[in-house]
Amino acid sequence: GGGGGGGAEEARRYAALAVANLSSEAENQAAMSAVPSIFRDLAGLLGTTDRETRCYAVGSLANLAYRSPDNQRRISAVPGALEGLARILATEGDAPDLCRHSARALANISRGGGGGGGG
């Protein structure tokens, strides 16, 4: 809830926005994926009370999972990441952008589960 701490939440929101913007460019994704805690940190933002921050974090996960089986596996391995994305779909029906990003993230992550082929 409300009151104090707005500065920290605002800082998280802008950091998540920056990551979302950077992760939308393919040439940035490898460098970003090399940051050891990036997937855990983004998944941790799925539970924040700030909807904009959640939206940026979900978009970042979707971007980083796109066409990257390694990132898909790494995101799936983060405790609570898939559950957090599914929870957004189940509870955020009044936030279509957030749901769209969450569905895209889950779709991109699930593409890594199959065997060979692709390209």
Short mmCIF file of N, CA and C in Angstrom, two decimals, residues 5-109:
data_model
loop_
_atom_site.label_atom_id
_atom_site.label_comp_id
_atom_site.label_asym_id
_atom_site.label_seq_id
_atom_site.Cartn_x
_atom_site.Cartn_y
_atom_site.Cartn_z
N GLY A 5 8.03 4.97 0.44
CA GLY A 5 8.54 3.96 -0.49
C GLY A 5 8.26 4.19 -1.95
N GLY A 6 7.61 5.30 -2.31
CA GLY A 6 7.32 5.56 -3.71
C GLY A 6 8.57 5.68 -4.55
N GLY A 7 9.64 6.22 -3.94
CA GLY A 7 10.89 6.38 -4.67
C GLY A 7 11.46 5.05 -5.12
N ALA A 8 11.45 4.07 -4.23
CA ALA A 8 11.98 2.76 -4.58
C ALA A 8 11.12 2.09 -5.65
N GLU A 9 9.82 2.21 -5.52
CA GLU A 9 8.93 1.60 -6.52
C GLU A 9 9.11 2.29 -7.87
N GLU A 10 9.25 3.60 -7.84
CA GLU A 10 9.46 4.33 -9.09
C GLU A 10 10.78 3.93 -9.74
N ALA A 11 11.81 3.75 -8.93
CA ALA A 11 13.11 3.31 -9.45
C ALA A 11 12.98 1.93 -10.08
N ARG A 12 12.26 1.02 -9.41
CA ARG A 12 12.03 -0.32 -9.98
C ARG A 12 11.28 -0.23 -11.31
N ARG A 13 10.27 0.64 -11.35
CA ARG A 13 9.47 0.78 -12.58
C ARG A 13 10.35 1.24 -13.74
N TYR A 14 11.19 2.26 -13.49
CA TYR A 14 12.03 2.77 -14.58
C TYR A 14 13.12 1.78 -14.96
N ALA A 15 13.64 1.03 -14.00
CA ALA A 15 14.62 -0.01 -14.32
C ALA A 15 13.97 -1.09 -15.18
N ALA A 16 12.76 -1.49 -14.81
CA ALA A 16 12.05 -2.52 -15.59
C ALA A 16 11.73 -2.01 -16.99
N LEU A 17 11.38 -0.72 -17.10
CA LEU A 17 11.12 -0.13 -18.42
C LEU A 17 12.38 -0.15 -19.27
N ALA A 18 13.52 0.19 -18.68
CA ALA A 18 14.78 0.19 -19.42
C ALA A 18 15.11 -1.22 -19.91
N VAL A 19 14.95 -2.21 -19.04
CA VAL A 19 15.22 -3.59 -19.43
C VAL A 19 14.28 -4.02 -20.55
N ALA A 20 13.00 -3.66 -20.44
CA ALA A 20 12.03 -4.02 -21.48
C ALA A 20 12.43 -3.41 -22.83
N ASN A 21 12.82 -2.13 -22.81
CA ASN A 21 13.23 -1.47 -24.05
C ASN A 21 14.49 -2.11 -24.63
N LEU A 22 15.48 -2.35 -23.80
CA LEU A 22 16.73 -2.95 -24.27
C LEU A 22 16.50 -4.36 -24.79
N SER A 23 15.65 -5.13 -24.10
CA SER A 23 15.45 -6.53 -24.48
C SER A 23 14.65 -6.67 -25.76
N SER A 24 14.05 -5.58 -26.23
CA SER A 24 13.29 -5.67 -27.48
C SER A 24 14.20 -5.68 -28.70
N GLU A 25 15.48 -5.39 -28.52
CA GLU A 25 16.44 -5.40 -29.62
C GLU A 25 17.27 -6.68 -29.55
N ALA A 26 17.25 -7.46 -30.64
CA ALA A 26 17.91 -8.76 -30.66
C ALA A 26 19.39 -8.66 -30.30
N GLU A 27 20.06 -7.59 -30.74
CA GLU A 27 21.50 -7.50 -30.49
C GLU A 27 21.83 -7.29 -29.01
N ASN A 28 20.86 -6.88 -28.21
CA ASN A 28 21.09 -6.69 -26.77
C ASN A 28 20.83 -7.96 -25.97
N GLN A 29 20.10 -8.90 -26.53
CA GLN A 29 19.60 -10.01 -25.73
C GLN A 29 20.70 -10.91 -25.20
N ALA A 30 21.74 -11.18 -25.99
CA ALA A 30 22.81 -12.05 -25.52
C ALA A 30 23.53 -11.43 -24.33
N ALA A 31 23.86 -10.15 -24.43
CA ALA A 31 24.55 -9.48 -23.33
C ALA A 31 23.67 -9.45 -22.08
N MET A 32 22.39 -9.19 -22.26
CA MET A 32 21.48 -9.14 -21.11
C MET A 32 21.35 -10.51 -20.47
N SER A 33 21.31 -11.54 -21.29
CA SER A 33 21.16 -12.90 -20.78
C SER A 33 22.38 -13.35 -20.00
N ALA A 34 23.52 -12.67 -20.22
CA ALA A 34 24.74 -13.01 -19.50
C ALA A 34 24.74 -12.47 -18.07
N VAL A 35 23.81 -11.58 -17.75
CA VAL A 35 23.70 -11.07 -16.38
C VAL A 35 23.14 -12.19 -15.52
N PRO A 36 23.92 -12.68 -14.53
CA PRO A 36 23.52 -13.90 -13.82
C PRO A 36 22.14 -13.87 -13.19
N SER A 37 21.73 -12.72 -12.64
CA SER A 37 20.47 -12.70 -11.88
C SER A 37 19.30 -12.15 -12.67
N ILE A 38 19.46 -11.89 -13.97
CA ILE A 38 18.42 -11.15 -14.69
C ILE A 38 17.06 -11.84 -14.66
N PHE A 39 17.05 -13.16 -14.85
CA PHE A 39 15.76 -13.85 -14.91
C PHE A 39 15.11 -13.93 -13.53
N ARG A 40 15.92 -14.15 -12.50
CA ARG A 40 15.39 -14.18 -11.13
C ARG A 40 14.86 -12.79 -10.75
N ASP A 41 15.61 -11.76 -11.11
CA ASP A 41 15.19 -10.40 -10.77
C ASP A 41 13.89 -10.02 -11.48
N LEU A 42 13.79 -10.35 -12.77
CA LEU A 42 12.56 -10.04 -13.51
C LEU A 42 11.38 -10.83 -12.95
N ALA A 43 11.60 -12.11 -12.66
CA ALA A 43 10.52 -12.93 -12.10
C ALA A 43 10.10 -12.38 -10.74
N GLY A 44 11.04 -11.84 -9.98
CA GLY A 44 10.72 -11.25 -8.69
C GLY A 44 9.79 -10.06 -8.80
N LEU A 45 9.85 -9.37 -9.95
CA LEU A 45 8.98 -8.20 -10.15
C LEU A 45 7.55 -8.59 -10.52
N LEU A 46 7.32 -9.87 -10.83
CA LEU A 46 5.97 -10.29 -11.20
C LEU A 46 4.99 -10.14 -10.05
N GLY A 47 5.50 -10.11 -8.83
CA GLY A 47 4.65 -10.00 -7.66
C GLY A 47 4.52 -8.59 -7.11
N THR A 48 5.16 -7.61 -7.75
CA THR A 48 5.08 -6.25 -7.23
C THR A 48 3.65 -5.72 -7.37
N THR A 49 3.30 -4.79 -6.50
CA THR A 49 1.95 -4.24 -6.55
C THR A 49 1.80 -3.22 -7.68
N ASP A 50 2.90 -2.75 -8.24
CA ASP A 50 2.82 -1.74 -9.30
C ASP A 50 2.61 -2.42 -10.65
N ARG A 51 1.45 -2.18 -11.24
CA ARG A 51 1.06 -2.89 -12.47
C ARG A 51 1.99 -2.55 -13.63
N GLU A 52 2.42 -1.29 -13.74
CA GLU A 52 3.33 -0.91 -14.83
C GLU A 52 4.64 -1.68 -14.73
N THR A 53 5.17 -1.79 -13.52
CA THR A 53 6.42 -2.52 -13.31
C THR A 53 6.23 -3.98 -13.71
N ARG A 54 5.11 -4.57 -13.31
CA ARG A 54 4.83 -5.97 -13.70
C ARG A 54 4.78 -6.10 -15.22
N CYS A 55 4.13 -5.15 -15.87
CA CYS A 55 4.00 -5.20 -17.32
C CYS A 55 5.37 -5.15 -18.00
N TYR A 56 6.25 -4.27 -17.53
CA TYR A 56 7.59 -4.18 -18.12
C TYR A 56 8.39 -5.45 -17.87
N ALA A 57 8.28 -6.00 -16.66
CA ALA A 57 9.02 -7.23 -16.34
C ALA A 57 8.55 -8.39 -17.20
N VAL A 58 7.23 -8.51 -17.37
CA VAL A 58 6.66 -9.58 -18.19
C VAL A 58 7.09 -9.41 -19.64
N GLY A 59 7.05 -8.18 -20.14
CA GLY A 59 7.50 -7.92 -21.50
C GLY A 59 8.95 -8.28 -21.71
N SER A 60 9.78 -7.99 -20.71
CA SER A 60 11.20 -8.34 -20.79
C SER A 60 11.39 -9.85 -20.86
N LEU A 61 10.67 -10.58 -20.01
CA LEU A 61 10.77 -12.04 -20.04
C LEU A 61 10.33 -12.58 -21.40
N ALA A 62 9.25 -12.02 -21.94
CA ALA A 62 8.78 -12.45 -23.26
C ALA A 62 9.84 -12.19 -24.32
N ASN A 63 10.44 -11.00 -24.29
CA ASN A 63 11.47 -10.66 -25.27
C ASN A 63 12.68 -11.57 -25.15
N LEU A 64 13.14 -11.80 -23.93
CA LEU A 64 14.36 -12.59 -23.73
C LEU A 64 14.13 -14.06 -24.05
N ALA A 65 12.89 -14.54 -23.94
CA ALA A 65 12.59 -15.94 -24.26
C ALA A 65 12.43 -16.17 -25.75
N TYR A 66 12.21 -15.10 -26.51
CA TYR A 66 11.92 -15.23 -27.93
C TYR A 66 13.11 -15.83 -28.68
N ARG A 67 12.88 -16.95 -29.33
CA ARG A 67 13.89 -17.63 -30.15
C ARG A 67 15.17 -17.92 -29.40
N SER A 68 15.09 -18.17 -28.11
CA SER A 68 16.27 -18.50 -27.32
C SER A 68 15.97 -19.69 -26.41
N PRO A 69 16.20 -20.91 -26.90
CA PRO A 69 15.95 -22.08 -26.06
C PRO A 69 16.69 -22.03 -24.73
N ASP A 70 17.91 -21.48 -24.73
CA ASP A 70 18.66 -21.39 -23.48
C ASP A 70 17.94 -20.48 -22.48
N ASN A 71 17.49 -19.32 -22.93
CA ASN A 71 16.75 -18.42 -22.04
C ASN A 71 15.42 -19.02 -21.62
N GLN A 72 14.76 -19.72 -22.52
CA GLN A 72 13.50 -20.38 -22.19
C GLN A 72 13.71 -21.36 -21.03
N ARG A 73 14.78 -22.14 -21.10
CA ARG A 73 15.09 -23.09 -20.02
C ARG A 73 15.42 -22.34 -18.74
N ARG A 74 16.21 -21.28 -18.86
CA ARG A 74 16.63 -20.55 -17.67
C ARG A 74 15.43 -19.89 -16.97
N ILE A 75 14.52 -19.33 -17.74
CA ILE A 75 13.33 -18.71 -17.14
C ILE A 75 12.48 -19.78 -16.47
N SER A 76 12.30 -20.91 -17.15
CA SER A 76 11.49 -22.00 -16.58
C SER A 76 12.07 -22.51 -15.27
N ALA A 77 13.39 -22.40 -15.12
CA ALA A 77 14.06 -22.91 -13.93
C ALA A 77 13.95 -21.96 -12.73
N VAL A 78 13.52 -20.73 -12.95
CA VAL A 78 13.39 -19.78 -11.85
C VAL A 78 12.14 -20.13 -11.04
N PRO A 79 12.30 -20.42 -9.74
CA PRO A 79 11.13 -20.76 -8.93
C PRO A 79 10.09 -19.64 -8.97
N GLY A 80 8.87 -20.02 -9.31
CA GLY A 80 7.76 -19.08 -9.31
C GLY A 80 7.57 -18.29 -10.59
N ALA A 81 8.49 -18.40 -11.55
CA ALA A 81 8.38 -17.58 -12.77
C ALA A 81 7.16 -17.97 -13.59
N LEU A 82 7.03 -19.24 -13.91
CA LEU A 82 5.89 -19.68 -14.72
C LEU A 82 4.58 -19.48 -13.97
N GLU A 83 4.61 -19.75 -12.67
CA GLU A 83 3.42 -19.56 -11.85
C GLU A 83 3.01 -18.09 -11.82
N GLY A 84 4.00 -17.20 -11.74
CA GLY A 84 3.71 -15.77 -11.72
C GLY A 84 3.08 -15.30 -13.02
N LEU A 85 3.59 -15.82 -14.14
CA LEU A 85 3.02 -15.45 -15.44
C LEU A 85 1.59 -15.98 -15.57
N ALA A 86 1.38 -17.22 -15.14
CA ALA A 86 0.04 -17.81 -15.22
C ALA A 86 -0.93 -17.07 -14.29
N ARG A 87 -0.43 -16.66 -13.12
CA ARG A 87 -1.28 -15.94 -12.17
C ARG A 87 -1.77 -14.62 -12.76
N ILE A 88 -0.89 -13.95 -13.51
CA ILE A 88 -1.28 -12.69 -14.16
C ILE A 88 -2.43 -12.94 -15.12
N LEU A 89 -2.34 -14.01 -15.90
CA LEU A 89 -3.43 -14.33 -16.84
C LEU A 89 -4.73 -14.60 -16.09
N ALA A 90 -4.62 -15.24 -14.93
CA ALA A 90 -5.82 -15.62 -14.18
C ALA A 90 -6.45 -14.46 -13.42
N THR A 91 -5.64 -13.44 -13.07
CA THR A 91 -6.15 -12.42 -12.15
C THR A 91 -6.16 -11.01 -12.70
N GLU A 92 -5.57 -10.77 -13.85
CA GLU A 92 -5.41 -9.40 -14.36
C GLU A 92 -6.24 -9.15 -15.61
N GLY A 93 -7.45 -9.71 -15.66
CA GLY A 93 -8.28 -9.58 -16.84
C GLY A 93 -8.61 -8.15 -17.23
N ASP A 94 -8.51 -7.23 -16.27
CA ASP A 94 -8.80 -5.83 -16.57
C ASP A 94 -7.57 -5.08 -17.08
N ALA A 95 -6.48 -5.80 -17.33
CA ALA A 95 -5.24 -5.20 -17.84
C ALA A 95 -4.81 -5.94 -19.10
N PRO A 96 -5.44 -5.62 -20.24
CA PRO A 96 -5.18 -6.40 -21.46
C PRO A 96 -3.72 -6.41 -21.90
N ASP A 97 -3.00 -5.29 -21.74
CA ASP A 97 -1.59 -5.28 -22.15
C ASP A 97 -0.77 -6.24 -21.30
N LEU A 98 -1.03 -6.24 -20.01
CA LEU A 98 -0.32 -7.13 -19.10
C LEU A 98 -0.61 -8.58 -19.45
N CYS A 99 -1.86 -8.90 -19.70
CA CYS A 99 -2.23 -10.27 -20.07
C CYS A 99 -1.62 -10.67 -21.41
N ARG A 100 -1.60 -9.75 -22.34
CA ARG A 100 -1.02 -10.04 -23.66
C ARG A 100 0.47 -10.36 -23.54
N HIS A 101 1.19 -9.54 -22.76
CA HIS A 101 2.62 -9.79 -22.55
C HIS A 101 2.84 -11.12 -21.84
N SER A 102 1.99 -11.42 -20.86
CA SER A 102 2.13 -12.66 -20.12
C SER A 102 1.88 -13.87 -21.01
N ALA A 103 0.86 -13.79 -21.85
CA ALA A 103 0.58 -14.88 -22.78
C ALA A 103 1.74 -15.05 -23.76
N ARG A 104 2.30 -13.93 -24.23
CA ARG A 104 3.43 -13.98 -25.15
C ARG A 104 4.65 -14.61 -24.47
N ALA A 105 4.89 -14.24 -23.21
CA ALA A 105 6.01 -14.81 -22.48
C ALA A 105 5.85 -16.31 -22.33
N LEU A 106 4.66 -16.75 -21.91
CA LEU A 106 4.43 -18.19 -21.74
C LEU A 106 4.55 -18.92 -23.07
N ALA A 107 4.05 -18.32 -24.15
CA ALA A 107 4.16 -18.95 -25.47
C ALA A 107 5.62 -19.06 -25.89
N ASN A 108 6.39 -17.98 -25.70
CA ASN A 108 7.80 -18.01 -26.08
C ASN A 108 8.58 -19.02 -25.26
N ILE A 109 8.29 -19.08 -23.96
CA ILE A 109 8.98 -20.03 -23.09
C ILE A 109 8.64 -21.46 -23.48
#
